[in-house]
Amino acid sequence: MKRVFVNIDRCIACRTCSAACNYSHPDHRPTIGYGELHEDVRLPFICRHCDEPQCLASCPQGAIKQLDNGAIKRMNMLCTGCGSCALACPFGVIEPEVKSYVISKCDLCVGRLEEGKEPACVMACPAGALTFEEVDEIGEKSVMIGASFKGRHPVFRRV
């Protein structure tokens, strides 16, 4: 299964990925959030499309589905905006939309995937910080990503 991989060493926090997401999904808020790891380190937070998604298991309406390609998608007409998926997400990437009855969540640009294209955020990133790769390929990189911050911030993380 492919996922979006964020290389924080290359991210320049320009938010072009967020703009591309917004352009590709005009009816919803961008599903790429930005967080501050340290006072001088900002990075994008994107849905990781987990193998065993807690958001899917916690949704009482069955509004979150896992597609055949592994992407986790919200079914707009089933979502009541209860927020249980947002509470269950261990990465904190699901947020309520401005409309109080739905949530906002990355769907990996499923329409683009069906056309053989990569997600809009990956295509738009000018620094090459976002890539769309198989999970096995990402595992080898996860140890070295963020090495430039080692010793400056007491955070241990795995991608």
Coordinates of C-alpha atoms in Angstrom, one line a residue:
M1 CA 0.0 0.0 0.0
K2 CA 1.2 3.5 -0.8
R3 CA 1.2 6.4 1.6
V4 CA 2.3 10.0 1.6
F5 CA 5.7 10.4 3.2
V6 CA 6.8 13.7 4.8
N7 CA 10.6 14.4 4.8
I8 CA 10.9 17.1 7.5
D9 CA 14.4 17.8 6.5
R10 CA 13.2 19.1 3.1
C11 CA 9.9 20.8 4.2
I12 CA 10.1 24.6 3.9
A13 CA 6.6 25.1 5.4
C14 CA 5.4 27.0 2.3
R15 CA 2.0 25.4 2.6
T16 CA 1.8 24.8 -1.1
C17 CA 0.6 21.2 -0.3
S18 CA -2.3 22.7 1.7
A19 CA -3.2 25.0 -1.1
A20 CA -3.2 22.1 -3.6
C21 CA -5.4 20.1 -1.3
N22 CA -7.8 22.9 -1.0
Y23 CA -7.9 23.4 -4.8
S24 CA -8.5 19.6 -5.3
H25 CA -11.2 19.5 -2.7
P26 CA -13.1 22.8 -3.0
D27 CA -16.0 21.7 -0.9
H28 CA -13.9 20.9 2.2
R29 CA -11.2 22.5 4.2
P30 CA -7.6 21.4 3.5
T31 CA -6.8 18.1 5.2
I32 CA -3.1 19.0 5.7
G33 CA -2.5 20.7 9.0
Y34 CA 0.7 22.3 10.2
G35 CA 2.2 21.8 13.6
E36 CA 5.2 23.2 15.5
L37 CA 7.7 20.6 16.5
H38 CA 10.0 23.3 17.9
E39 CA 10.0 27.1 17.7
D40 CA 11.9 26.9 14.4
V41 CA 10.5 23.7 13.0
R42 CA 7.0 23.6 11.4
L43 CA 5.8 20.5 9.5
P44 CA 2.7 19.2 7.8
F45 CA 0.4 16.7 9.5
I46 CA -1.2 14.3 7.1
C47 CA -3.4 11.2 7.5
R48 CA -1.2 8.1 7.7
H49 CA -4.0 5.8 6.3
C50 CA -3.2 3.2 9.0
D51 CA -3.4 -0.5 8.3
E52 CA -5.8 -0.9 11.3
P53 CA -7.4 2.6 11.5
Q54 CA -8.8 3.5 14.9
C55 CA -11.0 6.2 13.2
L56 CA -12.8 3.5 11.2
A57 CA -13.4 1.3 14.2
S58 CA -14.7 4.2 16.3
C59 CA -17.2 5.6 13.8
P60 CA -20.8 4.7 15.0
Q61 CA -22.3 5.6 11.7
G62 CA -19.9 3.6 9.5
A63 CA -19.0 6.8 7.6
I64 CA -15.3 5.9 7.3
K65 CA -14.4 3.2 4.9
Q66 CA -11.1 1.6 3.9
L67 CA -10.9 1.3 0.1
D68 CA -9.2 -1.6 -1.8
N69 CA -6.0 0.5 -2.3
G70 CA -5.8 1.0 1.5
A71 CA -6.9 4.7 1.5
I72 CA -9.2 5.7 4.3
K73 CA -12.2 7.7 3.0
R74 CA -15.0 9.5 4.7
M75 CA -18.5 9.0 3.2
N76 CA -19.9 12.5 3.3
M77 CA -23.6 11.6 3.5
L78 CA -23.1 9.2 6.4
C79 CA -21.0 11.5 8.6
T80 CA -22.9 13.1 11.5
G81 CA -19.9 15.1 12.8
C82 CA -20.0 13.3 16.2
G83 CA -16.2 13.6 16.4
S84 CA -15.5 10.0 17.7
C85 CA -13.1 9.5 14.8
A86 CA -11.1 12.6 15.7
L87 CA -10.8 11.4 19.3
A88 CA -9.7 8.0 18.2
C89 CA -7.0 9.1 15.7
P90 CA -3.7 8.7 17.5
F91 CA -2.0 11.3 15.2
G92 CA -4.6 14.1 15.6
V93 CA -5.1 14.7 11.9
I94 CA -8.9 14.5 11.8
E95 CA -10.7 17.8 12.6
P96 CA -14.2 19.1 12.4
E97 CA -15.0 21.2 9.3
V98 CA -16.6 24.6 9.4
K99 CA -19.9 22.8 8.8
S100 CA -20.6 21.3 12.2
Y101 CA -22.0 18.1 10.9
V102 CA -18.9 16.7 9.0
I103 CA -15.2 16.0 9.6
S104 CA -12.3 16.7 7.4
K105 CA -9.9 13.9 6.5
C106 CA -7.4 13.1 3.7
D107 CA -8.6 10.6 1.1
L108 CA -5.3 10.4 -0.8
C109 CA -7.0 12.2 -3.7
V110 CA -8.7 8.9 -4.6
G111 CA -10.0 10.3 -7.9
R112 CA -6.4 11.2 -8.9
L113 CA -5.2 7.7 -7.9
E114 CA -7.8 6.1 -10.2
E115 CA -6.4 8.2 -13.0
G116 CA -2.9 7.0 -12.2
K117 CA -1.8 10.3 -10.7
E118 CA -0.2 11.0 -7.4
P119 CA -2.1 13.0 -4.6
A120 CA -2.3 16.7 -5.3
C121 CA -0.1 17.7 -2.3
V122 CA 2.7 15.4 -3.5
M123 CA 2.6 16.9 -7.0
A124 CA 2.6 20.4 -5.7
C125 CA 5.4 20.3 -3.2
P126 CA 8.2 22.5 -4.6
A127 CA 10.8 21.2 -2.2
G128 CA 10.1 17.5 -2.8
A129 CA 9.3 17.0 0.9
L130 CA 6.2 14.9 0.1
T131 CA 6.5 11.6 -1.7
F132 CA 4.0 8.9 -2.5
E133 CA 5.7 5.6 -1.7
E134 CA 5.1 2.0 -0.8
V135 CA 5.1 1.4 3.0
D136 CA 8.1 -0.9 2.7
E137 CA 10.2 1.8 1.0
I138 CA 9.3 4.3 3.7
G139 CA 10.5 2.0 6.6
E140 CA 14.1 2.2 5.5
K141 CA 14.0 6.0 5.5
S142 CA 12.2 6.6 8.8
V143 CA 15.4 6.2 10.8
M144 CA 17.3 8.9 9.0
I145 CA 14.6 11.5 8.5
G146 CA 14.8 14.3 11.0
A147 CA 18.5 13.6 11.7
S148 CA 19.3 17.3 11.3
F149 CA 17.2 18.0 14.4
K150 CA 18.9 15.4 16.6
G151 CA 20.3 16.9 19.7
R152 CA 18.2 20.1 19.4
H153 CA 14.9 18.8 20.5
P154 CA 14.0 15.9 22.8
V155 CA 11.5 14.3 20.5
F156 CA 11.7 10.7 19.3
R157 CA 9.4 9.8 16.4
R158 CA 8.8 7.3 13.7
V159 CA 7.2 8.1 10.4

